[in-house]
CSV table of C-alpha atoms (C1' of nucleotides) in Angstrom, one decimal:
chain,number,residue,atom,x,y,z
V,612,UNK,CA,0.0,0.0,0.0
V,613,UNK,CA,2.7,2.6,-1.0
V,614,UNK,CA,1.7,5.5,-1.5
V,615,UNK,CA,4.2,8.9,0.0
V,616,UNK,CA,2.5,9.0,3.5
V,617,UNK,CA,3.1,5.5,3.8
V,618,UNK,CA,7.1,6.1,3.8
V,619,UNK,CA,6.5,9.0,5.8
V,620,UNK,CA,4.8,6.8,8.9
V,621,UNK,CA,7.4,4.2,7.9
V,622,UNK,CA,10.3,6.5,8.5
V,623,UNK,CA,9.0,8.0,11.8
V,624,UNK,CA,8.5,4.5,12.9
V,625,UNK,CA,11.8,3.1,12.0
V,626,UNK,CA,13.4,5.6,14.0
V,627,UNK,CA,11.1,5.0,17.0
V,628,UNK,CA,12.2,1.5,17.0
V,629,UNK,CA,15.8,1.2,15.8
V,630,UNK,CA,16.6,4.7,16.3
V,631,UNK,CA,20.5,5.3,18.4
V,632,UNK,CA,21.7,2.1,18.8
V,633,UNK,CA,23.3,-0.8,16.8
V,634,UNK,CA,21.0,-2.6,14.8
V,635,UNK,CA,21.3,-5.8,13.2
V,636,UNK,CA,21.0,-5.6,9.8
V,637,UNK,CA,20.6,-9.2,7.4
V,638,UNK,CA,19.5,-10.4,4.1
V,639,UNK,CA,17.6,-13.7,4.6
V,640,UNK,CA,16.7,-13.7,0.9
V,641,UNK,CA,20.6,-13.4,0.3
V,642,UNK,CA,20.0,-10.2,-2.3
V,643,UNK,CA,21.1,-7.5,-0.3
V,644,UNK,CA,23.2,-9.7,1.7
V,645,UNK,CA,26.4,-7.8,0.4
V,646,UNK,CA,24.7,-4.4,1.4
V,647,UNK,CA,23.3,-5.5,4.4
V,648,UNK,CA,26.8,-6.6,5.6
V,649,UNK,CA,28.2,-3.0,5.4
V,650,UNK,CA,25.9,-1.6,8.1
V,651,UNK,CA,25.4,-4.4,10.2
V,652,UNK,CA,25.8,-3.5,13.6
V,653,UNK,CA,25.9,0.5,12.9
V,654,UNK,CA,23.7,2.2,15.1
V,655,UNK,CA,20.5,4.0,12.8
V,656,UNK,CA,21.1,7.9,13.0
V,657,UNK,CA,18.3,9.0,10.9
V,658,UNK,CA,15.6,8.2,8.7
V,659,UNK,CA,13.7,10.2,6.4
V,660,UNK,CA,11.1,9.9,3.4
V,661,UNK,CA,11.0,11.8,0.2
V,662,UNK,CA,8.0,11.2,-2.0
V,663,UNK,CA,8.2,7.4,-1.9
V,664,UNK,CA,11.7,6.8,-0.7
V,665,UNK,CA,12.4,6.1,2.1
V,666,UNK,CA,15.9,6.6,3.4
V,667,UNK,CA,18.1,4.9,6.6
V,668,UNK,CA,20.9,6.7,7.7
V,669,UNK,CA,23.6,5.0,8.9
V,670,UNK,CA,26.9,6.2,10.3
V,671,UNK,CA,28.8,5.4,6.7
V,672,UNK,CA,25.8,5.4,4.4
V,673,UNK,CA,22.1,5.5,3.4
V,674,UNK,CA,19.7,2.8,2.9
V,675,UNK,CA,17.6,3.9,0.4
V,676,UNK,CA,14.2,1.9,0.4
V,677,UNK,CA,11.5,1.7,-2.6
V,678,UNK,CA,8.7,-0.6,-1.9
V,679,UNK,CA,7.1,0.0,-5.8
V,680,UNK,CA,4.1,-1.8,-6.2
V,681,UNK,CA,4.3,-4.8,-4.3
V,682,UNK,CA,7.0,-3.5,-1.4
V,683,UNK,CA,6.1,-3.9,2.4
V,684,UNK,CA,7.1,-3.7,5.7
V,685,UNK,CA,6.1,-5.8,8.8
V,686,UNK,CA,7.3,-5.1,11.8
V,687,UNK,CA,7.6,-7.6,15.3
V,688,UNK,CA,8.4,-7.8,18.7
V,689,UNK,CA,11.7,-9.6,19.2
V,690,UNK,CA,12.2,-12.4,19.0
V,691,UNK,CA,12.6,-12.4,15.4
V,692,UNK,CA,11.1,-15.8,13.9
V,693,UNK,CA,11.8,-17.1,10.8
V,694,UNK,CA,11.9,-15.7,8.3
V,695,UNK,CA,8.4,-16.0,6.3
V,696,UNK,CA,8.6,-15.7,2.0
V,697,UNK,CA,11.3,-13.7,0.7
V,698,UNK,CA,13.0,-11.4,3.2
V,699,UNK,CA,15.0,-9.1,1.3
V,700,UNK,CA,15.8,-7.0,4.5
V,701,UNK,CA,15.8,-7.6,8.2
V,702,UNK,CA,16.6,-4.8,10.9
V,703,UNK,CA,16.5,-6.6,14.6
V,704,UNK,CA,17.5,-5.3,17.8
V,705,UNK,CA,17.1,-6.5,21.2
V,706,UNK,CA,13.2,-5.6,21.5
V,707,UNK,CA,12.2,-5.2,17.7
V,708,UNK,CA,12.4,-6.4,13.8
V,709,UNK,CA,11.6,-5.2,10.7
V,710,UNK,CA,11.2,-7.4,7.4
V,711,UNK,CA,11.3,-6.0,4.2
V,712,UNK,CA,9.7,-7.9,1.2
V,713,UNK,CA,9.0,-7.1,-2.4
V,714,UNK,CA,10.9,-3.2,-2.8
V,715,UNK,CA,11.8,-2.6,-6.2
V,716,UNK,CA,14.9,-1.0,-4.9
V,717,UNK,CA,17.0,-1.8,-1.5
V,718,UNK,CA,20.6,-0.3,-1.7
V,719,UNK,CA,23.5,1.8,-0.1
V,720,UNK,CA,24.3,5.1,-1.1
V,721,UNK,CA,26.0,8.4,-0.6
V,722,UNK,CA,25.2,11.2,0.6
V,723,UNK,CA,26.0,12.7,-3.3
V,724,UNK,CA,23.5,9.8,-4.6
V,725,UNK,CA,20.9,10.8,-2.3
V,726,UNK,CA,20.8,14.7,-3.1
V,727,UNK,CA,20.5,13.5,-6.3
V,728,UNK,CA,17.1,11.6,-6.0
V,729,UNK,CA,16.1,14.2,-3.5
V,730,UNK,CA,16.6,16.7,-7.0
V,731,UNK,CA,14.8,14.8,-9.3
V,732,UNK,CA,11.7,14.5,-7.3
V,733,UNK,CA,9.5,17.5,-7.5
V,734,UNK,CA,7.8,18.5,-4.3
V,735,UNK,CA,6.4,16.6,-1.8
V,736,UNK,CA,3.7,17.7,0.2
V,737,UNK,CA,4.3,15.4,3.6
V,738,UNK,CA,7.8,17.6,3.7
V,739,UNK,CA,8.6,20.8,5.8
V,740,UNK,CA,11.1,21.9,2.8
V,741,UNK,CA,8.6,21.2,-0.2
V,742,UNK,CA,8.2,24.6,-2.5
V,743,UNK,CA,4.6,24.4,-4.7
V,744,UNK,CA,5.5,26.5,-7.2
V,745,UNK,CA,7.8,24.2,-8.3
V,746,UNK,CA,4.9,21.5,-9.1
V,747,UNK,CA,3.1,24.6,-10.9
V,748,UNK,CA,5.8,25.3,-12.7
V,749,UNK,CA,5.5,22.2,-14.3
V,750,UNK,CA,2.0,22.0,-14.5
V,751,UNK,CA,0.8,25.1,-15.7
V,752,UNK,CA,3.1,25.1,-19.2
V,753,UNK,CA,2.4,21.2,-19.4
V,754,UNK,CA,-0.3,19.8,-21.9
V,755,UNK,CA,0.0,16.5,-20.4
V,756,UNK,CA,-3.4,15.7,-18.5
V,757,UNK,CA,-3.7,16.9,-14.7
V,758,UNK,CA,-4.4,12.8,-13.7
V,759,UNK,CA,-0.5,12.1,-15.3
V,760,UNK,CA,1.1,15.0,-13.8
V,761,UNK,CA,-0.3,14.2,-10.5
V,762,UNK,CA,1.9,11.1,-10.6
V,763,UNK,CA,4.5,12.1,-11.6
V,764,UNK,CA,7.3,12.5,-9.3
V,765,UNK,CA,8.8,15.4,-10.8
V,766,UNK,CA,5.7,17.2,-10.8
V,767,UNK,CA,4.8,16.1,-7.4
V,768,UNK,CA,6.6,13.4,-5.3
V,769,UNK,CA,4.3,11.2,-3.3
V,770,UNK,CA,1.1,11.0,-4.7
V,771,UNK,CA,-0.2,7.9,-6.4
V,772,UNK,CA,-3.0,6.9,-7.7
V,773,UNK,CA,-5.6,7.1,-4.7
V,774,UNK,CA,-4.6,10.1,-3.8
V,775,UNK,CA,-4.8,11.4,-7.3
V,776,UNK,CA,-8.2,10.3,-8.3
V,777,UNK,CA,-9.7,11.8,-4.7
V,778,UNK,CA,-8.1,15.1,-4.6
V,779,UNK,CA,-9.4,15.4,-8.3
V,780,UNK,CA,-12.8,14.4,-7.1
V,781,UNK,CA,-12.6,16.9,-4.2
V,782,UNK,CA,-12.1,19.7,-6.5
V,783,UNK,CA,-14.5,19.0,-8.7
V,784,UNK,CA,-11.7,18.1,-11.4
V,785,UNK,CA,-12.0,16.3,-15.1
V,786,UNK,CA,-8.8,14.3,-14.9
V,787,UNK,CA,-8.1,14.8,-18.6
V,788,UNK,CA,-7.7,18.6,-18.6
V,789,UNK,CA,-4.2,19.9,-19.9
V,790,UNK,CA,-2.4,21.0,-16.7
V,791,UNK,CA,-1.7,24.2,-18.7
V,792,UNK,CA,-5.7,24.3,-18.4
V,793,UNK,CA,-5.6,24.3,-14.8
V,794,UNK,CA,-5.7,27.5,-13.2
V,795,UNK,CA,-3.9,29.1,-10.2
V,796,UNK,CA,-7.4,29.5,-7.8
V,797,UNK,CA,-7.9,25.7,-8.7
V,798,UNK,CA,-4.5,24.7,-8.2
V,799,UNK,CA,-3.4,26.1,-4.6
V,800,UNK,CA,-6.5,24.2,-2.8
V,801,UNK,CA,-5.8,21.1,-4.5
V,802,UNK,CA,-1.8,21.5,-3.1
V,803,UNK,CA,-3.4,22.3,0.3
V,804,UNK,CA,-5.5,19.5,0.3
V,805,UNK,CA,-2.9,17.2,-0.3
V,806,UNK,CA,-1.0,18.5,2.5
V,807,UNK,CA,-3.8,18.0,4.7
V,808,UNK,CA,-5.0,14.8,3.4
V,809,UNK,CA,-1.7,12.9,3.2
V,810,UNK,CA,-0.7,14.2,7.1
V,811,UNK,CA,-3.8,12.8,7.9
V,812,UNK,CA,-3.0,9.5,5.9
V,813,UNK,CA,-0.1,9.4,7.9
V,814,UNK,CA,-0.9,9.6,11.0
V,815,UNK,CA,-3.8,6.6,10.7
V,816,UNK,CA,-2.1,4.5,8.2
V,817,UNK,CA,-4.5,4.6,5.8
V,818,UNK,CA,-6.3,6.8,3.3
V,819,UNK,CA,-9.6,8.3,4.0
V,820,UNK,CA,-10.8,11.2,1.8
V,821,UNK,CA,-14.6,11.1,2.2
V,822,UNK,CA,-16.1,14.8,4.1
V,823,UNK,CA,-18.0,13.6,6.6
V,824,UNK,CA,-21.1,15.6,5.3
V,825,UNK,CA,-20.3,12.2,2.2
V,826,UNK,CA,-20.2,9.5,4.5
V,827,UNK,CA,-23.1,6.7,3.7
V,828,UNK,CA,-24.5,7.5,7.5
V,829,UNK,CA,-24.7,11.1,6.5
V,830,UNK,CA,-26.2,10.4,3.1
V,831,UNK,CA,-28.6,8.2,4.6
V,832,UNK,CA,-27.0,4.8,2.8
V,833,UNK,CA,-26.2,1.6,4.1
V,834,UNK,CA,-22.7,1.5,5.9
V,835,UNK,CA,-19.7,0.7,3.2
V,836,UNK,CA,-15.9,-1.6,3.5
V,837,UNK,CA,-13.2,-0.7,1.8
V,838,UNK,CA,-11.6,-3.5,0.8
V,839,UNK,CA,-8.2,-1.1,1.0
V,840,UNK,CA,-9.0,-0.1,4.3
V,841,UNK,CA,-10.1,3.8,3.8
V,842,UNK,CA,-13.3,5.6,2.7
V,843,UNK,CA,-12.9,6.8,-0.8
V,844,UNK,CA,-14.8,8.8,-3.8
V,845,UNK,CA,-13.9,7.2,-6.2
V,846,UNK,CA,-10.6,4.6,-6.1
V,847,UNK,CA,-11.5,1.1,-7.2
V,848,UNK,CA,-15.7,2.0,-7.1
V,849,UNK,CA,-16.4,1.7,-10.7
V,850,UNK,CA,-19.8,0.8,-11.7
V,851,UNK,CA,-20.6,1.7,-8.0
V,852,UNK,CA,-22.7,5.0,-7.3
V,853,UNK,CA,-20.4,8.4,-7.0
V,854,UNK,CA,-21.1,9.2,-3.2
V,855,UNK,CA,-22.5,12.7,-4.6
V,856,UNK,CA,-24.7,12.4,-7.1
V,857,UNK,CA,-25.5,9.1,-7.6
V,858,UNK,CA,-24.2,8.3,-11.3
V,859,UNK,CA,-21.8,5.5,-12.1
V,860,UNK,CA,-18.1,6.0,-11.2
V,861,UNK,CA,-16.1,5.8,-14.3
V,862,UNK,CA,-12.7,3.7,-14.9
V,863,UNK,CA,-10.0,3.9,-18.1
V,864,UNK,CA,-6.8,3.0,-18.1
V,865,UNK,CA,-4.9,6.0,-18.4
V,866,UNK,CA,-1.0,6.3,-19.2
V,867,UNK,CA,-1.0,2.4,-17.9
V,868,UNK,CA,-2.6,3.0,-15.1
V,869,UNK,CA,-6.4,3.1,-13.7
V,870,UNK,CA,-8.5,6.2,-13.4
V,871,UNK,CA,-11.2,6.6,-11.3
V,872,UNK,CA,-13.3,9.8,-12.1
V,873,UNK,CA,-17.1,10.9,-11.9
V,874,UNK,CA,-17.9,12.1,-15.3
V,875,UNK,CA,-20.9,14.4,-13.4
V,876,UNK,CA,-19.1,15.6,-10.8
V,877,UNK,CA,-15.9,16.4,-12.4
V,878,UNK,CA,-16.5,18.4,-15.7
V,879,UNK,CA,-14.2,21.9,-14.7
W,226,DT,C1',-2.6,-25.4,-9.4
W,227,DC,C1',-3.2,-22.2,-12.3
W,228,DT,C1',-4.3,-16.9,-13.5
W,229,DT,C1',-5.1,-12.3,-12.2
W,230,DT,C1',-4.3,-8.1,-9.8
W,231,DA,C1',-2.1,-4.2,-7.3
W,232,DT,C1',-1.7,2.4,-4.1
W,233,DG,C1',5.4,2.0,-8.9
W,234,DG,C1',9.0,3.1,-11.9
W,235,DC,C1',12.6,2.2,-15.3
W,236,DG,C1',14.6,1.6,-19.9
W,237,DA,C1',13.9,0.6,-24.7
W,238,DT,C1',11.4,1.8,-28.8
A,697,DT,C1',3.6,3.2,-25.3
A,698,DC,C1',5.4,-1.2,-24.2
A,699,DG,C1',7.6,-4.8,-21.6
A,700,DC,C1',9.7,-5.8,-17.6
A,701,DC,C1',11.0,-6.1,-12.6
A,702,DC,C1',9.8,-6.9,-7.5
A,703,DT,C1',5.8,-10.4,-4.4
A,704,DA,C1',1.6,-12.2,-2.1
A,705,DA,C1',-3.1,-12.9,-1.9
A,706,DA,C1',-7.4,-13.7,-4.0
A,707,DG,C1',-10.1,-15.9,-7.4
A,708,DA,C1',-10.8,-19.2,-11.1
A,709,DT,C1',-10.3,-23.9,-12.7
DNA sequence: TCTTTATGGCGAT
DNA sequence: TCGCCCTAAAGAT
């Protein structure tokens, strides 16, 4: 479930956990084992998240984390057991683990090769040092649509696809406008929303996006799960009734990925 | 025991 | 725009 407030929560926890002392640091898959050898037993200084990167710093160098599609992290009480599927990383100290399974990447790196994914990424809105105008830089001479600038990380770095279909539907949105199209009044509230809607994400974990004037008590509709775990517009409820109005929530597959949209709602 | 699917991103074309 | 990579769970057969 990666999307930027995930590594955000993931950071602040790592540092809860493993933070100022040695840590143990293994490869029970055996592909980072090389890596993983370097830091064992360093203590973790820091750990911060850019976008969707998370990043481990250790006294010599920084783990740099991607979870991609499939990545996740489980963390444990210690004892550590066994380890369960393909562990590509395990942090353990004397009261904790972590496992790491599935990341597209998992690697050391310098201080140098970290400023330079920090510079690529355009502006995230979970961080204190995050400019907007960068983001509407881009956007505002781009003809690409607003739905594919939203996701990209050197437009914005964090969002993915939940969070880019909902703030859309918030704002009253058609995903397939030109960001040049977009306007400055329509842009700053969607920037603020996303501030405020990914600091809530992570804080509970999840992603909830629904006002609560929306919710199916407040509409007078039968309560509603989430097979992902949040209350959402649109994400994942095609065919389903938009929470608003009541006309069928539309899907496409858009730049290879799927768009969730209220065609009645979202016409500006 | 298969096939499908997913909140991501890269490099080749 | 396409294919490919990482993995696990759910659904189909």
């Amino acid at each position: 479930m990666p999307e930027g407030h995930i590594l955000h929560r993931l950071a602040r926890e790592h540092l809860r956990l493993f933070g100022g002392a040695p840590v143990a640091v293994a490869s029970p898959q055996g592909r980072f084992a090389a890596g993983a050898k370097l830091v064992d037993g360093r203590p973790l200084e820091r750990a911060e998240a850019d976008g969707k990167h998370l990043f481990l710093g250790f006294p010599h160098a920084w783990l740099h984390i991607h979870l991609g599609l499939y990545g996740v992290v489980t963390f444990g009480a210690a004892p550590a057991p066994e380890p369960v599927g393909l562990v590509r990383l395990r942090l353990a100290n004397q009261d904790h683990y972590a496992d790491l399974r599935g990341p597209t990447t998992c690697e050391l790196l310098t201080p140098a090769e970290k400023d330079a994914v920090h510079a690529r990424l355009g502006p995230d809105p979970l961080r204190a040092d995050a400019d907007p105008e960068r983001a509407w830089h881009r956007i505002s001479r781009s003809r690409s649509t607003v739905a594919a600038l939203l996701m990209d990380q050197k437009v914005l770095a964090g969002v993915g696809n939940v969070y880019r279909a909902e703030v859309l539907f918030r704002h009253g949105i058609d995903p397939h406008r030109p960001g040049r199209e977009l306007t400055r009044a329509e842009w700053e509230p969607i920037w603020q929303d996303l501030v405020e809607l990914m600091r809530a994400g992570a804080e509970t974990g999840r992603i909830d996006t629904v006002r609560p004037e929306h919710t199916p008590e407040a509409m007078g509709r039968p309560p509603r799960v989430d097979d992902h775990g949040g209350e959402v517009y649109v994400y994942r409820r095609a065919g389903q009734p938009c929470l608003v109005c009541g006309s069928e929530v539309r899907t496409e597959e858009h730049a290879a990925r799927n768009l969730f949209w209220c065609a009645s709602c979202q016409q500006r």
